[in-house]
Protein backbone atom coordinates (compact mmCIF):
# COMPACT_ATOMS: atom_id res chain seq x y z
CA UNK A 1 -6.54 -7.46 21.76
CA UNK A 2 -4.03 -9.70 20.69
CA UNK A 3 -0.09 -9.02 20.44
CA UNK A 4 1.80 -11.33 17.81
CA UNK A 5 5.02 -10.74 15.80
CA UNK A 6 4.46 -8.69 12.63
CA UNK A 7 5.07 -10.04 9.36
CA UNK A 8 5.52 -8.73 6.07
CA UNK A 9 1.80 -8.36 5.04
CA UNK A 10 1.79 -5.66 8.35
CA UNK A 11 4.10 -3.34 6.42
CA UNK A 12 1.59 -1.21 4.85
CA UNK A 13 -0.76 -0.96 8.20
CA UNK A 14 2.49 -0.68 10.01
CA UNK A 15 3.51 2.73 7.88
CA UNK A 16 -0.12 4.09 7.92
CA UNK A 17 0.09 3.97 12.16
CA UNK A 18 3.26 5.81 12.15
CA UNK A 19 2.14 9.04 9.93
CA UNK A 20 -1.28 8.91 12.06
CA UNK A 21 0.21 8.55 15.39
CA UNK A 22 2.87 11.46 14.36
CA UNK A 23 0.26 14.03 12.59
CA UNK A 24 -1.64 13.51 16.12
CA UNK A 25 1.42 13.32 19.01
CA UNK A 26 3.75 15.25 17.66
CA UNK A 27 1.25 18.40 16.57
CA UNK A 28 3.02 21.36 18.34
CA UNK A 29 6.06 19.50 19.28
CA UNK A 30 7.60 19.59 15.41
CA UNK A 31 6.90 21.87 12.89
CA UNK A 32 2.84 21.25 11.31
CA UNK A 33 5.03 21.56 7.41
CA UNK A 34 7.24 18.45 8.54
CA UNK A 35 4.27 16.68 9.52
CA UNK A 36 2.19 17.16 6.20
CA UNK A 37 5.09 15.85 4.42
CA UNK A 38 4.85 12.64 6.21
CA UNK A 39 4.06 9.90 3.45
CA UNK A 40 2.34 6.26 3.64
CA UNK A 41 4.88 5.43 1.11
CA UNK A 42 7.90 6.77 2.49
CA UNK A 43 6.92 5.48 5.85
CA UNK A 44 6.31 1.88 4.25
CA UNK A 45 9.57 1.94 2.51
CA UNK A 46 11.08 2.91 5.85
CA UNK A 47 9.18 0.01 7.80
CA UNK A 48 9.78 -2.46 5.22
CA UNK A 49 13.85 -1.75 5.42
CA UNK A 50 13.33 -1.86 9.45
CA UNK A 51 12.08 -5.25 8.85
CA UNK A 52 14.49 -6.26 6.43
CA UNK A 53 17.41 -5.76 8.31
CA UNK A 54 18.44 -8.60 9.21
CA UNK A 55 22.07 -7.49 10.45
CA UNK A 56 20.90 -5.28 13.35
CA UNK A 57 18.67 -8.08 14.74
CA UNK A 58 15.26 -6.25 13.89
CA UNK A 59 11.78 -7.21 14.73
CA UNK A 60 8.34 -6.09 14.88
CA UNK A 61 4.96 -6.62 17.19
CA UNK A 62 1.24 -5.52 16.64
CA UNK A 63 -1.66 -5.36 18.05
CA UNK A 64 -4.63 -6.54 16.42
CA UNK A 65 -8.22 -5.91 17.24
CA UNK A 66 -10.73 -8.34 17.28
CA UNK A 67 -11.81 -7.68 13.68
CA UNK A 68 -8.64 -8.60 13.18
CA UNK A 69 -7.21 -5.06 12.19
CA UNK A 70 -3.32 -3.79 13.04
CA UNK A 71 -3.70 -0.69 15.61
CA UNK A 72 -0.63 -0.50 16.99
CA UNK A 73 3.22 -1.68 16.86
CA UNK A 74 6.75 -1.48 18.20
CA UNK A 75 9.54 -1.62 16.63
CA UNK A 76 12.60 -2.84 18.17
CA UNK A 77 16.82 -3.68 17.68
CA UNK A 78 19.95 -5.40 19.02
CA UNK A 79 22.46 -2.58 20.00
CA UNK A 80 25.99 -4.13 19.63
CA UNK A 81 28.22 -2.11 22.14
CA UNK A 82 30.34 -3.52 24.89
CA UNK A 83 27.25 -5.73 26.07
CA UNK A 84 24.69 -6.76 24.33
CA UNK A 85 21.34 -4.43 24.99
CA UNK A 86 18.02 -3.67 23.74
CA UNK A 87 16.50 -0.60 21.89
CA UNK A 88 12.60 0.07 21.95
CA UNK A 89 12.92 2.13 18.41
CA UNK A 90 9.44 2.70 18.05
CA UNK A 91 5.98 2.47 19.72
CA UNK A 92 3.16 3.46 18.21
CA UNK A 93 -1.00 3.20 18.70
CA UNK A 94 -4.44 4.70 16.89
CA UNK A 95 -5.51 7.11 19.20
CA UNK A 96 -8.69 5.35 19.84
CA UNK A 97 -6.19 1.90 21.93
CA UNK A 98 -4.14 4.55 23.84
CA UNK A 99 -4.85 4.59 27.88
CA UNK A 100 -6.00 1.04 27.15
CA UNK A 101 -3.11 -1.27 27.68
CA UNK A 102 -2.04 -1.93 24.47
CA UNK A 103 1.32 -0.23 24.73
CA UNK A 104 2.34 -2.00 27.79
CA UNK A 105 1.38 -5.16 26.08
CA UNK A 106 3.40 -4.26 23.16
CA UNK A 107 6.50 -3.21 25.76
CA UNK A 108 5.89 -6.40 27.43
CA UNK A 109 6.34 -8.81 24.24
CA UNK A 110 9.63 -6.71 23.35
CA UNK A 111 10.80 -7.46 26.59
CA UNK A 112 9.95 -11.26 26.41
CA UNK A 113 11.40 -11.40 22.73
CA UNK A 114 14.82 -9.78 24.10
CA UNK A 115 14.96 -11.68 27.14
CA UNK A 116 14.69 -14.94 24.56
CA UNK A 117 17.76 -13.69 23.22
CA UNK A 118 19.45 -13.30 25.96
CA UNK A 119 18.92 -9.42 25.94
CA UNK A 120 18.66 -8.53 29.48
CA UNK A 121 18.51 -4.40 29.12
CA UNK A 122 16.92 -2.17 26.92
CA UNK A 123 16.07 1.47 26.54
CA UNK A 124 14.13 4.39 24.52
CA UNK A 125 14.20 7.61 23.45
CA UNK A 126 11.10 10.09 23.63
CA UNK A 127 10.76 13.83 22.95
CA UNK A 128 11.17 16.25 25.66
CA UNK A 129 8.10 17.70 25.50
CA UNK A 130 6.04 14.33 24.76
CA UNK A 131 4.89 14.41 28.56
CA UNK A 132 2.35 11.61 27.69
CA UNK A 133 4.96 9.56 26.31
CA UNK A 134 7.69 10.08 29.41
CA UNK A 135 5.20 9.85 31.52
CA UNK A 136 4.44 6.31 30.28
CA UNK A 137 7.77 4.90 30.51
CA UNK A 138 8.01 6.89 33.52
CA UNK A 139 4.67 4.53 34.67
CA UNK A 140 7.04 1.17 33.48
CA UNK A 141 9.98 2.18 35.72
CA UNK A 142 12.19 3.38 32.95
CA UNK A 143 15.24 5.30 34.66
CA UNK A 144 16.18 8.40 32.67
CA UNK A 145 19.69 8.04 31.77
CA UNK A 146 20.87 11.07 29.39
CA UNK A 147 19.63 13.60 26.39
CA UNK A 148 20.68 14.25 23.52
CA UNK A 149 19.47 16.55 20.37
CA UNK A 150 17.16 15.07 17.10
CA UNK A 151 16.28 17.00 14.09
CA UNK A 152 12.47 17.23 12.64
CA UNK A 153 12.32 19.14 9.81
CA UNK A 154 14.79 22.03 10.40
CA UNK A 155 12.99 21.84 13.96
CA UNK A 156 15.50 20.77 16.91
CA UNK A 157 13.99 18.80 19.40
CA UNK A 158 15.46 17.63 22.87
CA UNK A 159 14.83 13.87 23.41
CA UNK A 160 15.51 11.82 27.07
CA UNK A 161 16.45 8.04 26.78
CA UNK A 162 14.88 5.63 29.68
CA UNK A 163 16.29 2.38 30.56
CA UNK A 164 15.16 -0.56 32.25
CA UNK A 165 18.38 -2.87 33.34
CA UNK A 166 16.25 -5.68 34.39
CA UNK A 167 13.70 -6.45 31.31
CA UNK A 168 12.26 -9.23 33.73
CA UNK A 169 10.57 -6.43 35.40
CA UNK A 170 8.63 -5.41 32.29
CA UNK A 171 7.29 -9.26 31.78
C-alpha cells in the first residue's frame, strides 16, 4: 500500500469512496433515503471544491493498491482560530483495506503534512453511534473534547470531536 498526496486525476475515485464508504458505515446510523440519494457526481463536485480551496489550506492523501488503484483517502484543513490547528475532515476506505492499516497510514501522513506546516494539533468529528469509527481514534489516543449536533437528511445525528494536541504522537 502506498500513501501519496492526491491530485486532481483522484477526484473522481476520491467521490466514488465517499458514497461507498457512506451507503456501507452509515447504514442504520442515517436514514437508508439520504443514503440512496448520495451521487458520484455530487460527491465529485464536492471533492473537487475541497481540493480547490485554496484559502482554507486544503489537501488530500490516498492510498493506492499495488495495481495501482485509489482505496482510500483523507481529507484534511487549516482551522484559523486563536492558534493555528488541524482538522481531519474526512477519512474514508473500501471495506475490503479496513482493519488493515491503511487508515492509520492515512492519519499518519496528515499528521506529518500538518506538522510541516507548523500545525502542531488537530482533531475530528465522528458520529455517535459510529462505534467502529470512535473506537479507532479512540485506538490513536484521540481525547474526546465536546459534541455537538449534524443533520443527515432530516435525520439528527450526535457527533463527538477527538483531539490529539501533540500530532508528533501520531507520526
Amino acid at each position: 500500500m502506498k500513501i501519496r498526496k492526491a491530485s486532481e486525476r483522484d477526484i473522481k475515485e476520491i467521490a466514488k469512496i465517499y458514497v461507498d464508504s457512506w451507503r456501507t458505515t452509515y447504514d442504520g446510523l442515517v436514514p437508508r433515503t439520504f443514503l440512496n440519494e448520495l451521487s458520484y457526481e455530487m460527491s465529485q463536485h464536492k471533492w473537487q471544491s475541497f481540493y480547490d480551496d485554496q484559502a482554507n489550506e486544503t489537501f488530500m492523501y490516498v492510498a493506492v493498491d499495488e495495481m495501482g488503484k485509489v482505496v482510500g483517502f483523507a481529507a484534511a484543513q487549516c482551522m484559523l482560530h486563536d492558534k493555528r490547528e488541524g482538522e481531519l475532515y474526512a477519512l474514508y476506505l473500501l471495506d475490503q483495506c479496513q482493519g488493515k492499516g491503511v487508515g492509520r497510514s492515512l492519519v499518519k501522513a496528515v499528521a506529518a503534512h500538518f506538522i510541516q506546516n507548523d500545525v502542531s494539533s488537530m482533531f475530528v468529528w465522528v458520529m455517535k453511534n459510529n462505534r467502529a469509527g470512535r473506537g479507532f481514534y479512540q485506538s490513536l489516543k484521540g481525547t474526546y473534547t465536546r459534541g455537538r449536533q449534524s443533520k443527515f437528511g432530516g435525520y439528527v445525528v450526535e457527533d463527538e470531536a477527538y483531539k490529539w494536541d501533540d500530532l508528533s504522537l501520531l507520526t
